[in-house]
Coordinates of C-alpha atoms in Angstrom, one line a residue:
Chain A
X12 CA 0.0 0.0 0.0
X13 CA 2.8 2.3 0.9
X14 CA 4.8 1.8 -2.2
X15 CA 1.6 2.1 -4.3
X16 CA 0.9 5.5 -2.8
X17 CA 4.3 6.9 -3.2
X18 CA 5.0 5.8 -6.8
X19 CA 1.8 7.6 -7.8
X20 CA 3.7 10.8 -7.5
X21 CA 5.8 9.6 -10.4
X22 CA 2.7 8.4 -12.3
X23 CA 1.1 11.8 -11.8
X24 CA 4.1 13.6 -13.2
X25 CA 4.4 11.3 -16.2
X26 CA 0.6 11.1 -16.9
X27 CA 1.2 8.1 -19.1
X28 CA -1.3 7.9 -21.8
X29 CA -1.2 5.4 -24.6
X30 CA -3.9 7.1 -26.7
X31 CA -1.5 9.7 -27.9
X32 CA 1.9 9.4 -29.4
X33 CA 4.5 10.5 -26.9
X34 CA 8.3 10.6 -26.6
X35 CA 9.8 10.2 -23.1
X36 CA 13.5 11.0 -22.6
X37 CA 15.2 9.9 -19.4
X38 CA 18.4 11.7 -18.6
X39 CA 20.6 10.6 -15.7
X40 CA 24.2 10.7 -14.6
X41 CA 26.7 8.6 -12.8
X42 CA 25.8 9.9 -9.3
X43 CA 22.1 9.3 -9.8
X44 CA 21.0 6.4 -11.9
X45 CA 17.7 6.9 -13.7
X46 CA 17.1 3.3 -14.7
X47 CA 14.4 2.9 -12.1
X48 CA 12.2 5.2 -14.2
X49 CA 12.6 2.9 -17.1
X50 CA 11.7 -0.1 -15.0
X51 CA 8.7 1.8 -13.7
X52 CA 7.4 2.7 -17.2
X53 CA 8.1 -0.9 -18.3
X54 CA 6.0 -2.3 -15.5
X55 CA 3.2 0.2 -16.1
X56 CA 3.2 -0.6 -19.9
X57 CA 2.8 -4.3 -19.3
X58 CA 0.3 -4.0 -16.5
X59 CA -2.2 -1.9 -18.3
X60 CA -5.7 -2.7 -17.4
X61 CA -6.4 -3.4 -21.0
X62 CA -3.4 -5.7 -20.9
X63 CA -4.4 -7.7 -23.9
X64 CA -3.9 -4.7 -26.2
X65 CA -0.6 -3.6 -24.8
X66 CA 2.9 -4.6 -26.0
X67 CA 6.5 -3.6 -25.4
X68 CA 9.4 -3.6 -27.8
X69 CA 12.6 -3.4 -25.9
X70 CA 15.9 -2.6 -27.6
X71 CA 18.6 -3.5 -25.2
X72 CA 22.1 -2.2 -25.8
X73 CA 23.2 -2.3 -22.2
X74 CA 22.0 -5.4 -20.3
X75 CA 20.7 -8.9 -21.3
X76 CA 17.2 -10.1 -20.7
X77 CA 18.0 -11.8 -17.4
X78 CA 18.9 -8.5 -15.8
X79 CA 15.6 -6.9 -16.6
X80 CA 13.7 -10.1 -15.7
X81 CA 15.3 -10.1 -12.2
X82 CA 14.6 -6.5 -11.5
X83 CA 11.0 -6.5 -12.8
X84 CA 10.3 -9.7 -10.8
X85 CA 11.2 -7.8 -7.6
X86 CA 8.8 -5.1 -8.7
X87 CA 6.1 -7.7 -9.0
X88 CA 6.0 -8.0 -12.7
X89 CA 6.8 -11.2 -14.7
X90 CA 8.6 -10.8 -18.1
X91 CA 8.8 -14.4 -19.2
X92 CA 5.1 -14.9 -19.8
X93 CA 4.6 -11.8 -22.0
X94 CA 7.8 -12.7 -23.8
X95 CA 6.4 -16.1 -24.7
X96 CA 3.1 -14.5 -25.7
X97 CA 4.9 -12.1 -28.0
X98 CA 3.6 -9.2 -25.9
X99 CA 7.2 -8.4 -24.9
X100 CA 9.6 -8.4 -27.8
X101 CA 13.2 -8.2 -26.7
X102 CA 16.0 -7.3 -29.0
X103 CA 19.4 -8.2 -27.6
X104 CA 21.7 -5.7 -29.3
X105 CA 24.7 -5.9 -27.0
X106 CA 26.8 -7.1 -29.8
X107 CA 25.4 -5.0 -32.6
X108 CA 28.0 -3.4 -34.7
X109 CA 27.1 -1.3 -37.6
X110 CA 29.4 -1.7 -40.6
X111 CA 31.7 1.2 -41.3
X112 CA 30.5 3.9 -43.6
X113 CA 26.9 2.9 -42.9
X114 CA 25.5 6.4 -43.1
X115 CA 24.7 6.6 -46.7
X116 CA 23.3 3.1 -47.1
X117 CA 19.9 1.8 -46.5
X118 CA 21.0 -1.7 -45.5
X119 CA 22.8 -3.1 -42.6
X120 CA 23.0 -2.0 -38.9
X121 CA 20.4 0.5 -37.9
X122 CA 18.2 0.7 -41.0
X123 CA 17.6 -3.0 -41.0
X124 CA 16.9 -2.8 -37.2
X125 CA 14.3 -0.2 -38.0
X126 CA 12.7 -2.3 -40.6
X127 CA 12.5 -5.3 -38.2
X128 CA 10.8 -3.1 -35.6
X129 CA 8.4 -1.8 -38.3
X130 CA 7.5 -5.4 -39.2
X131 CA 6.9 -6.3 -35.5
X132 CA 4.7 -3.3 -35.0
X133 CA 2.6 -4.1 -38.1
X134 CA 2.2 -7.7 -36.9
X135 CA 1.2 -6.5 -33.4
X136 CA -1.4 -4.2 -35.0
X137 CA -2.8 -7.0 -36.9
X138 CA -3.3 -8.9 -33.6
X139 CA -5.1 -5.8 -32.2
X140 CA -2.3 -4.9 -29.8
X141 CA -2.6 -1.2 -30.2
X142 CA -0.9 0.3 -27.1
X143 CA 2.7 -0.2 -28.0
X144 CA 5.7 1.0 -26.1
X145 CA 9.2 1.2 -27.7
X146 CA 12.0 1.3 -25.2
X147 CA 15.7 2.0 -25.9
X148 CA 18.3 1.3 -23.3
X149 CA 20.4 3.2 -23.9
X150 CA 21.2 5.8 -26.6
X151 CA 24.8 6.3 -25.7
X152 CA 25.5 2.7 -26.3
X153 CA 23.6 2.8 -29.6
X154 CA 26.0 5.6 -30.6
X155 CA 28.9 3.2 -29.7
X156 CA 27.3 0.5 -31.9
X157 CA 27.0 3.0 -34.7
X158 CA 30.7 3.7 -34.5
X159 CA 30.2 7.1 -32.9
X160 CA 28.1 8.4 -35.7
X161 CA 25.7 10.8 -33.9
X162 CA 23.9 11.5 -37.2
X163 CA 23.1 7.9 -37.8
X164 CA 21.7 7.5 -34.3
X165 CA 19.6 10.7 -34.9
X166 CA 18.3 9.3 -38.2
X167 CA 17.3 6.1 -36.4
X168 CA 15.5 8.1 -33.7
X169 CA 13.8 10.1 -36.4
X170 CA 12.4 7.0 -38.0
X171 CA 11.3 5.7 -34.6
X172 CA 9.5 9.1 -34.2
X173 CA 7.7 8.5 -37.5
X174 CA 6.6 5.1 -36.1
X175 CA 5.1 6.8 -33.0
X176 CA 3.1 9.1 -35.1
X177 CA 2.0 6.5 -37.6
X178 CA 1.0 3.8 -35.0
X179 CA 0.4 5.9 -31.9
X180 CA 3.2 4.4 -29.8
X181 CA 5.1 5.6 -26.8
X182 CA 8.8 5.9 -27.3
X183 CA 11.0 5.8 -24.2
X184 CA 14.8 6.5 -24.4
X185 CA 17.5 6.7 -21.8
X186 CA 20.6 8.8 -22.1
X187 CA 23.4 9.9 -19.8
X188 CA 23.9 13.6 -19.4
X189 CA 27.4 13.6 -18.0
X190 CA 28.9 11.7 -20.9
X191 CA 28.7 14.9 -23.0
X192 CA 29.8 17.3 -20.3
X193 CA 33.0 18.0 -22.1
X194 CA 31.3 19.0 -25.3
X195 CA 30.2 22.6 -25.8
X196 CA 27.2 21.7 -27.9
X197 CA 26.2 18.1 -27.2
X198 CA 24.1 17.6 -30.3
X199 CA 22.7 14.2 -29.3
X200 CA 21.6 15.3 -25.9
X201 CA 20.1 18.5 -27.1
X202 CA 18.3 16.9 -30.1
X203 CA 16.7 14.4 -27.7
X204 CA 15.6 17.2 -25.4
X205 CA 14.0 18.9 -28.4
X206 CA 12.3 15.7 -29.4
X207 CA 11.0 14.8 -26.0
X208 CA 7.4 15.4 -25.0
X209 CA 8.2 14.3 -21.4
X210 CA 11.8 15.0 -20.2
X211 CA 12.8 13.4 -17.0
X212 CA 16.1 14.4 -15.4
X213 CA 17.6 12.4 -12.5
X214 CA 20.1 14.5 -10.6
X215 CA 21.8 14.3 -7.3
X216 CA 20.7 16.7 -4.5
X217 CA 22.4 20.1 -4.5
X218 CA 23.3 19.4 -0.9
X219 CA 25.3 16.3 -1.7
X220 CA 25.0 12.7 -0.7
X221 CA 22.4 11.4 1.7
X222 CA 21.3 8.0 3.0
X223 CA 17.6 8.7 3.0
X224 CA 17.3 10.4 -0.3
X225 CA 19.0 9.1 -3.4
X226 CA 18.4 12.1 -5.6
X227 CA 15.8 14.3 -7.2
X228 CA 13.7 13.9 -10.3
X229 CA 12.6 16.8 -12.5
X230 CA 9.8 16.0 -14.9
X231 CA 9.0 18.5 -17.6
X232 CA 5.8 17.5 -19.3
X233 CA 5.2 19.4 -22.5
X234 CA 1.8 19.7 -24.1
X235 CA -0.2 19.0 -21.0
X236 CA -3.4 21.0 -21.1
X237 CA -4.4 22.6 -17.8
X238 CA -7.8 23.6 -16.8
X239 CA -8.1 27.2 -18.1
X240 CA -5.8 26.3 -21.0
X241 CA -3.2 28.8 -19.7
X242 CA -0.1 26.8 -19.4
X243 CA 1.0 24.2 -21.7
X244 CA 3.9 22.7 -19.8
X245 CA 4.0 21.2 -16.4
X246 CA 7.1 20.9 -14.2
X247 CA 7.4 18.5 -11.3
X248 CA 10.3 18.1 -8.9
X249 CA 10.5 15.6 -6.1
X250 CA 13.0 13.5 -4.3
X251 CA 13.2 9.7 -4.5
X252 CA 14.7 6.8 -2.7
X253 CA 15.2 3.5 -4.5
X254 CA 14.3 0.5 -2.4
X255 CA 14.6 -3.2 -2.9
X256 CA 11.1 -3.7 -4.3
X257 CA 10.0 -0.3 -5.2
X258 CA 10.8 3.4 -5.5
X259 CA 9.6 5.9 -3.0
X260 CA 8.9 9.4 -4.4
X261 CA 8.1 12.3 -2.1
X262 CA 8.2 16.1 -2.1
X263 CA 11.2 17.6 -0.3
X264 CA 10.7 17.7 3.4
X265 CA 7.6 15.6 3.5
X266 CA 9.2 12.3 4.4
X267 CA 8.8 11.4 8.0
Chain B
X7 CA 5.4 43.4 -34.1
X8 CA 4.8 39.8 -35.0
X9 CA 2.1 41.3 -37.2
X10 CA 4.7 43.5 -39.0
X11 CA 6.8 40.4 -39.7
X12 CA 3.9 38.8 -41.4
X13 CA 3.1 41.9 -43.3
X14 CA 6.7 42.2 -44.4
X15 CA 6.5 38.6 -45.7
X16 CA 3.2 39.2 -47.3
X17 CA 4.3 42.3 -49.1
X18 CA 7.1 40.4 -50.8
X19 CA 9.9 41.9 -52.7
X20 CA 10.1 44.6 -55.3
X21 CA 11.1 43.7 -58.9
X22 CA 14.6 42.6 -59.2
X23 CA 15.2 42.2 -55.5
X24 CA 15.6 39.2 -53.3
X25 CA 12.6 38.0 -51.5
X26 CA 12.3 38.9 -47.8
X27 CA 13.5 36.0 -45.7
X28 CA 12.8 35.4 -42.0
X29 CA 14.9 33.2 -39.7
X30 CA 13.3 32.0 -36.6
X31 CA 15.8 31.0 -33.9
X32 CA 15.1 29.2 -30.7
X33 CA 17.1 27.3 -28.1
X34 CA 16.4 24.5 -25.6
X35 CA 15.6 27.1 -22.9
X36 CA 12.7 28.4 -25.0
X37 CA 11.9 25.6 -27.5
X38 CA 8.9 27.4 -28.9
X39 CA 10.3 28.0 -32.4
X40 CA 7.7 25.7 -33.9
X41 CA 4.9 27.7 -32.3
X42 CA 6.2 30.9 -33.9
X43 CA 6.7 29.1 -37.2
X44 CA 3.1 27.9 -37.1
X45 CA 1.9 31.3 -36.2
X46 CA 3.6 32.9 -39.2
X47 CA 2.5 30.1 -41.5
X48 CA -1.1 30.5 -40.3
X49 CA -1.1 34.2 -40.8
X50 CA 0.3 33.9 -44.3
X51 CA -2.0 31.1 -45.3
X52 CA -5.1 32.5 -43.6
X53 CA -6.7 33.4 -46.9
X54 CA -6.0 29.9 -48.2
X55 CA -7.3 28.1 -45.1
X56 CA -10.4 30.3 -45.0
X57 CA -11.1 29.2 -48.6
X58 CA -11.1 32.8 -49.7
X59 CA -8.6 32.6 -52.5
X60 CA -7.9 30.1 -55.2
X61 CA -4.9 28.8 -53.5
X62 CA -3.3 25.5 -52.8
X63 CA -1.0 24.0 -50.4
X64 CA 1.6 21.6 -51.8
X65 CA 3.7 19.5 -49.4
X66 CA 7.1 18.2 -50.1
X67 CA 7.2 15.5 -47.5
X68 CA 10.7 15.1 -46.2
X69 CA 9.5 13.8 -42.8
X70 CA 8.1 10.4 -43.5
X71 CA 11.0 8.8 -45.2
X72 CA 13.9 11.2 -45.7
X73 CA 16.6 8.6 -46.4
X74 CA 14.6 5.8 -48.0
X75 CA 14.8 3.3 -45.2
X76 CA 11.2 2.3 -45.4
X77 CA 10.3 -0.7 -47.5
X78 CA 6.8 0.3 -48.3
X79 CA 5.4 3.7 -48.2
X80 CA 2.6 3.4 -45.7
X81 CA 0.9 5.6 -43.3
X82 CA -1.1 8.8 -43.7
X83 CA 0.4 12.2 -43.8
X84 CA 0.2 13.9 -40.5
X85 CA -1.2 17.4 -41.0
X86 CA -2.6 17.8 -37.5
X87 CA -1.6 21.4 -37.3
X88 CA -3.7 22.4 -40.2
X89 CA -7.2 21.6 -41.1
X90 CA -7.5 19.9 -44.4
X91 CA -10.3 22.0 -45.8
X92 CA -8.5 22.8 -49.0
X93 CA -7.0 20.5 -51.5
X94 CA -3.6 19.6 -50.2
X95 CA -1.4 17.5 -52.4
X96 CA 1.7 15.9 -51.0
X97 CA 4.8 14.5 -52.7
X98 CA 7.1 12.2 -50.9
X99 CA 10.8 13.0 -51.0
X100 CA 13.3 10.4 -50.1
X101 CA 16.7 11.9 -50.8
X102 CA 17.2 14.7 -48.4
X103 CA 21.0 14.3 -48.6
X104 CA 20.9 15.4 -52.2
X105 CA 20.2 19.1 -52.1
X106 CA 20.3 19.7 -55.8
X107 CA 17.5 17.2 -56.2
X108 CA 15.6 18.9 -53.4
X109 CA 16.0 22.3 -55.0
X110 CA 14.8 21.0 -58.4
X111 CA 11.8 19.3 -56.7
X112 CA 10.9 22.6 -55.1
X113 CA 11.2 24.5 -58.3
X114 CA 9.2 21.8 -60.2
X115 CA 6.4 22.0 -57.6
X116 CA 6.5 25.8 -57.7
X117 CA 6.3 25.9 -61.5
X118 CA 3.4 23.5 -61.5
X119 CA 1.5 25.7 -59.2
X120 CA 2.6 28.8 -61.0
X121 CA 1.1 27.5 -64.2
X122 CA -2.2 27.2 -62.5
X123 CA -2.3 30.8 -61.5
X124 CA -0.4 34.0 -61.3
X125 CA 2.9 32.5 -60.3
X126 CA 3.6 33.7 -56.8
X127 CA 4.6 31.3 -54.0
X128 CA 6.2 31.4 -50.6
X129 CA 8.5 28.9 -49.1
X130 CA 8.6 27.8 -45.5
X131 CA 11.2 25.4 -44.2
X132 CA 10.8 23.5 -41.0
X133 CA 13.5 23.1 -40.1
X134 CA 16.9 24.1 -41.4
X135 CA 18.5 22.4 -38.4
X136 CA 17.4 19.1 -39.9
X137 CA 18.7 20.1 -43.4
X138 CA 22.1 20.9 -41.8
X139 CA 22.2 17.4 -40.3
X140 CA 22.1 15.9 -43.8
X141 CA 24.0 18.3 -45.8
X142 CA 26.9 20.8 -45.5
X143 CA 26.4 24.4 -44.5
X144 CA 27.6 25.6 -47.9
X145 CA 25.1 23.5 -49.8
X146 CA 22.2 24.5 -47.6
X147 CA 23.1 28.2 -47.8
X148 CA 23.3 27.7 -51.6
X149 CA 19.9 26.3 -51.7
X150 CA 18.4 29.0 -49.5
X151 CA 19.9 31.8 -51.5
X152 CA 18.7 30.2 -54.8
X153 CA 15.3 30.0 -53.3
X154 CA 15.5 33.7 -52.4
X155 CA 16.5 34.8 -55.8
X156 CA 14.0 32.5 -57.4
X157 CA 11.3 33.6 -55.0
X158 CA 10.4 36.7 -56.9
X159 CA 8.5 34.2 -58.9
X160 CA 8.2 31.3 -56.5
X161 CA 7.0 30.7 -53.0
X162 CA 7.4 27.3 -51.7
X163 CA 7.1 25.9 -48.2
X164 CA 9.5 23.2 -47.4
X165 CA 8.8 21.3 -44.3
X166 CA 11.8 19.3 -43.4
X167 CA 12.4 16.4 -41.3
X168 CA 11.5 16.4 -37.7
X169 CA 8.2 18.2 -37.6
X170 CA 4.8 16.8 -38.3
X171 CA 4.2 19.5 -40.9
X172 CA 5.6 18.8 -44.3
X173 CA 6.8 20.9 -47.1
X174 CA 4.1 23.2 -48.3
X175 CA 3.8 25.5 -51.1
X176 CA 1.5 28.3 -50.4
X177 CA 0.1 30.2 -53.3
X178 CA -1.9 33.3 -52.7
X179 CA -3.3 35.7 -55.2
X180 CA -2.1 38.5 -53.0
X181 CA 1.3 38.1 -54.5
X182 CA 3.2 36.9 -51.6
X183 CA 6.8 36.4 -52.3
X184 CA 8.9 35.4 -49.4
X185 CA 10.6 32.7 -47.5
X186 CA 11.0 31.8 -43.8
X187 CA 12.7 29.0 -41.9
X188 CA 13.2 27.6 -38.4
X189 CA 16.4 26.7 -36.8
X190 CA 17.6 25.7 -33.3
X191 CA 20.5 27.9 -32.4
X192 CA 22.2 25.6 -29.8
X193 CA 22.6 22.8 -32.3
X194 CA 24.8 24.6 -34.6
X195 CA 28.2 26.3 -34.6
X196 CA 28.2 30.0 -34.4
X197 CA 29.5 30.4 -38.0
X198 CA 26.6 28.3 -39.3
X199 CA 24.1 30.5 -37.5
X200 CA 25.9 33.6 -38.7
X201 CA 25.8 32.4 -42.3
X202 CA 22.0 31.8 -42.1
X203 CA 21.4 35.1 -40.4
X204 CA 23.3 36.8 -43.2
X205 CA 21.0 35.2 -45.7
X206 CA 17.9 36.5 -44.0
X207 CA 16.4 40.0 -44.0
X208 CA 14.6 39.4 -40.7
X209 CA 15.9 37.4 -37.7
X210 CA 13.5 36.5 -34.9
X211 CA 15.1 35.0 -31.9
X212 CA 13.4 33.6 -28.8
X213 CA 14.9 34.1 -25.4
X214 CA 13.9 33.0 -22.0
X215 CA 12.1 35.4 -19.7
X216 CA 14.6 34.9 -16.9
X217 CA 18.2 34.2 -17.6
X218 CA 19.0 31.8 -14.8
X219 CA 22.3 32.2 -13.1
X220 CA 23.7 28.9 -12.0
X221 CA 25.4 28.3 -8.7
X222 CA 23.8 30.4 -6.1
X223 CA 20.3 29.2 -6.8
X224 CA 18.6 26.7 -4.7
X225 CA 16.6 23.9 -6.3
X226 CA 13.3 25.5 -5.7
X227 CA 14.3 28.7 -7.5
X228 CA 15.6 26.8 -10.5
X229 CA 12.3 25.0 -10.6
X230 CA 10.2 28.1 -10.5
X231 CA 12.4 29.7 -13.3
X232 CA 12.0 26.6 -15.3
X233 CA 8.2 26.7 -14.8
X234 CA 8.2 30.4 -15.9
X235 CA 10.4 29.8 -18.9
X236 CA 8.1 27.0 -20.0
X237 CA 5.3 29.3 -20.8
X238 CA 6.7 32.7 -21.5
X239 CA 9.6 34.4 -23.1
X240 CA 10.9 37.3 -25.2
X241 CA 10.9 37.6 -28.9
X242 CA 13.5 39.8 -30.4
X243 CA 13.4 40.7 -34.1
X244 CA 16.0 42.4 -36.1
X245 CA 14.9 43.9 -39.4
X246 CA 17.4 44.7 -42.1
X247 CA 16.2 47.5 -44.2
X248 CA 16.9 48.0 -47.9
X249 CA 18.8 51.1 -47.1
X250 CA 21.1 49.2 -44.8
X251 CA 19.5 50.4 -41.5
X252 CA 18.8 47.8 -38.8
X253 CA 15.8 48.0 -36.6
X254 CA 15.4 45.9 -33.5
X255 CA 12.1 45.2 -31.8
X256 CA 11.1 43.2 -28.9
X257 CA 7.9 41.6 -27.6
X258 CA 6.9 39.2 -25.0
X259 CA 5.2 36.0 -25.9
X260 CA 2.9 33.7 -24.0
X261 CA 2.1 30.1 -24.9
X262 CA -1.5 29.3 -24.5
X263 CA -3.5 26.2 -25.5
X264 CA -4.8 28.0 -28.5
X265 CA -1.4 29.0 -29.7
X266 CA 1.1 31.7 -29.1
X267 CA 0.2 35.3 -28.1
X268 CA 2.4 38.3 -28.5
X269 CA 2.3 41.3 -26.2
X270 CA 4.3 44.4 -25.9
X271 CA 7.2 44.2 -23.4
X272 CA 6.2 44.6 -19.8
X273 CA 8.8 46.2 -17.5
X274 CA 10.0 43.3 -15.5
X275 CA 13.3 44.8 -14.4
X276 CA 12.1 44.7 -10.8
X277 CA 11.9 40.9 -11.0
X278 CA 15.3 40.7 -12.7
X279 CA 16.9 42.8 -10.0
X280 CA 15.4 40.7 -7.3
X281 CA 16.6 37.7 -9.1
X282 CA 20.3 38.8 -9.0
X283 CA 20.5 39.1 -5.2
X284 CA 21.0 35.8 -3.4
X285 CA 18.1 34.9 -1.3
X286 CA 19.2 34.9 2.3
X287 CA 17.4 35.3 5.6
X288 CA 18.4 38.9 6.3
X289 CA 17.6 42.0 4.4
X290 CA 20.4 43.2 2.2
X291 CA 18.7 46.3 1.0
X292 CA 18.4 49.7 2.7
X293 CA 15.1 51.4 3.4
X294 CA 14.6 55.1 2.7
X295 CA 15.0 56.1 6.4
X296 CA 18.1 54.0 6.7
X297 CA 19.5 55.7 3.6
X298 CA 18.8 59.2 5.0
X299 CA 20.3 58.3 8.3
X300 CA 23.4 57.0 6.7
X301 CA 23.9 60.2 4.8
X302 CA 23.6 62.2 8.1
X303 CA 26.3 60.3 9.9
X304 CA 29.3 62.5 10.4
X305 CA 32.5 60.6 10.3
X306 CA 34.8 60.8 13.3
X307 CA 37.6 62.8 11.7
X308 CA 35.3 65.1 9.9
X309 CA 34.3 67.3 12.8
X310 CA 36.4 69.4 15.0
X311 CA 35.0 67.9 18.1
X312 CA 34.3 71.4 19.5
X313 CA 31.2 72.3 17.5
X314 CA 33.1 74.4 15.0
X315 CA 32.0 74.0 11.4
X316 CA 34.2 72.1 9.0
X317 CA 36.8 74.0 7.0
X318 CA 37.2 73.1 3.4
X319 CA 40.6 73.8 2.1
X320 CA 40.6 76.2 -0.8
X321 CA 44.0 76.3 -2.3
X322 CA 43.6 79.9 -3.4
X323 CA 43.4 81.4 0.0
X324 CA 45.7 84.3 0.5
X325 CA 48.6 84.1 3.0
X326 CA 46.9 86.4 5.4
X327 CA 44.0 84.2 5.8
X328 CA 46.3 81.3 6.2
X329 CA 48.1 83.1 9.0
X330 CA 44.8 84.0 10.7
X331 CA 43.9 80.4 10.6
X332 CA 47.1 79.3 11.9
X333 CA 46.8 81.8 14.7
X334 CA 43.4 80.6 15.6
X335 CA 44.5 77.0 15.4
X336 CA 47.5 77.7 17.5
X337 CA 45.4 79.4 20.1
X338 CA 43.0 76.5 20.1
X339 CA 45.9 74.2 20.5
X340 CA 47.2 76.2 23.4
X341 CA 43.8 76.2 25.0
X342 CA 43.4 72.5 24.6
X343 CA 46.9 71.9 25.8
X344 CA 46.2 73.9 28.8
X345 CA 42.9 72.3 29.4
X346 CA 43.3 68.6 29.2
X347 CA 46.4 67.7 27.3
X348 CA 44.3 65.8 24.9
X349 CA 45.3 65.3 21.4
X350 CA 43.4 66.8 18.6
X351 CA 43.0 66.0 15.0
X352 CA 42.3 68.9 12.7
X353 CA 41.1 67.9 9.4
X354 CA 40.5 70.1 6.4
X355 CA 38.6 68.5 3.6
X356 CA 40.1 69.1 0.2
X357 CA 36.7 69.8 -1.2
X358 CA 33.1 69.1 -0.5
X359 CA 33.0 66.8 -3.4
X360 CA 35.2 64.2 -1.8
X361 CA 33.0 61.5 -0.4
X362 CA 34.1 59.7 2.7
X363 CA 35.5 56.3 2.1
X364 CA 36.4 57.3 -1.4
X365 CA 38.0 54.6 -3.5
X366 CA 40.3 57.0 -5.1
X367 CA 43.9 56.9 -4.2
X368 CA 45.1 60.4 -3.3
X369 CA 48.4 59.5 -4.8
X370 CA 46.9 59.0 -8.2
X371 CA 47.6 62.5 -9.4
X372 CA 51.3 62.3 -8.7
X373 CA 53.4 61.8 -11.8
X374 CA 56.3 59.9 -11.0

C-alpha cells in the first residue's frame, strides 16, 4: 500500500497515456542512476488494465534479458510470460556493430533494425495490440554501436519518431547527461531534449549525498493542457529513494 | 510586431530584388520556435485556409522517409496542425541528402502551381536544423539563396524532417513572395548561425524570460524559473532594411493552449533585479529612512569635536587668511593643551565633493 501510494507521484508527473503518441526521454548521470524510471514505465506498460492490447518492444544495448527479468520480478512483474506471448519483444543488441560507412546506405545496422521493428509493430497491430511502447536502453551505447556516428543515431531516432506518429506508440529512451559534459554543444543530448514530450532528469541533490534520499527527479511534461488552457507545460520536482522492491517518491521535506 | 513580420513577408519583394527571408531561432531554454513558425504560417495562409482565395498547399514531405529506409510507403500524412479543408497534395521526397535534387523538386512544384495561377509562391522550411544534419552548410546556404533569388517568382514551403508538418507550397493571389525557416541555435556552430542570419532579411530569436544564473540558486528557485520559462519568453526581431539600416524590436510571448500570443514588453526589471540578489534570511537592502540616516552620519575625523564648522581647504586662500587660521589654530591648541592635554586632529577636507571612504587613491595624481 505504501509503495503504491508513493509511486503515484511519479505516475502523476508522467501522466502516461497510450492514446497519444509521446516521446519520453530519461536523462541521468553517474551519481544518480535513472534506470528505475525505465523499469517503472516498463512495469506500467505491461500492467495496463487493457493488458491484452498492450505490447512492449525493448531494444537492449546495455543489459541482457536476465537483468531486466530479475529487476521486474522484484517489482512484482513477470517478463517471461509476456515474452512467450509475444507481448514483450526483446531485441538483444549488446553485440550489434554497424558496418563502417553505414550512413549513406539503407542496408545493414540501424536501417535493418528499424525495418525489423516496423515489421513487428505491423504484426502486433494485426493482432489488435494497439498500445505499443518502444523502449531503448540506452542511446549512448547505440552511438557506440554506430561507431560514434551521432547523425546515424539521430536518423534512427527520427524513424522511430515516424513510427510513434504512424502507429500511436510511446517511445522511451535513456541517455546519460554527463557523458557529453566535455562538449560545448552536445548535439545528441540537445536533439533528444527537443524531441521529448516528457523530459525526466535524474540529478543528485544540490546538498550532496544522503542516505535517505538518493536524488531528485525533475519531470518536464510538455503539451499538458491545464484547466483554463493557460499553461502548456507542467514541471514537477521531487526526491526519491530507490528501495529493494519499489521506489519511494516524495516532495522535499515531507518524508517522516 | 509579429504582425509587422507577417506583413513584411506578405508584401514580398520589389522587382529585381531578393525576397524577404525570415529566420526563426530558438534554443532549448525556449523551445517554442515551432509555435512561432506555425503562427507565421497560419497568418500567411489565412486566406487559403479560409477558402477565400484560389490557392493550394503543396507539401514536399521530407519527414516520412527522408533517407529511403522504409520498404513500403505506408501511413497517412500527418497534418494535425492544419485543417484539411483545402485541397492539399503531397509528394514524398526520399533523398534529403541530395540538395540539388531537393531544389529541383521545389522548383518543379512551384512551377506546376505557377502554371495554375499568377505565379507567386512562398517557401517555408521546418527546419533548417534538420537540413544541416544531412548536408553541409555551404550547400544549404546555396539552396536558400537560390530560393530567395527565385522567389520573386516562386514561394514554396518546405517542411523538413523532424516536424509533423511537411513541405508546403503556399500560393496566394495577394502576390506573396517570401521565405522563412526555423532553426535551433544551440545545435549549430556560431558560424553556421551567422551564415544563415546573413541570408535573412529578418531574424527573430526567442529568449527565456529569466536568464537563470547557476550556482547560487537553490533547487526550488531553479524549478520556478523553469516553470516560468516553459510558458513565456521574449521575442527579439532584427529587421534589415533595404537602405542598410537595422531596426530591433522586442515583444513578450505567452504560450496558450490555442497557440502563441504576442504582447508588448512589460517592464520586469524589478523581477530581474530581485533575481540577482541571493536569497538569504536577512535584508540586504536599505530602506529610505536608513539611507537618509546613513547620509547624516558625520565621520569621526570630519568634525572638529568642539562644535566648529568644517573647514574646506581652498588652495587659493591668501597668505593672510592662512596666517589667521594658523593663529586661531594655535590658540586652540594652546587652549586644549592647557585644558586637558588631549590630542586633537584637525582635518581640512580638500573639497566638499570628496565623499568619505572614497576609493580614489590620493596619490593618483602624482606623476612619478
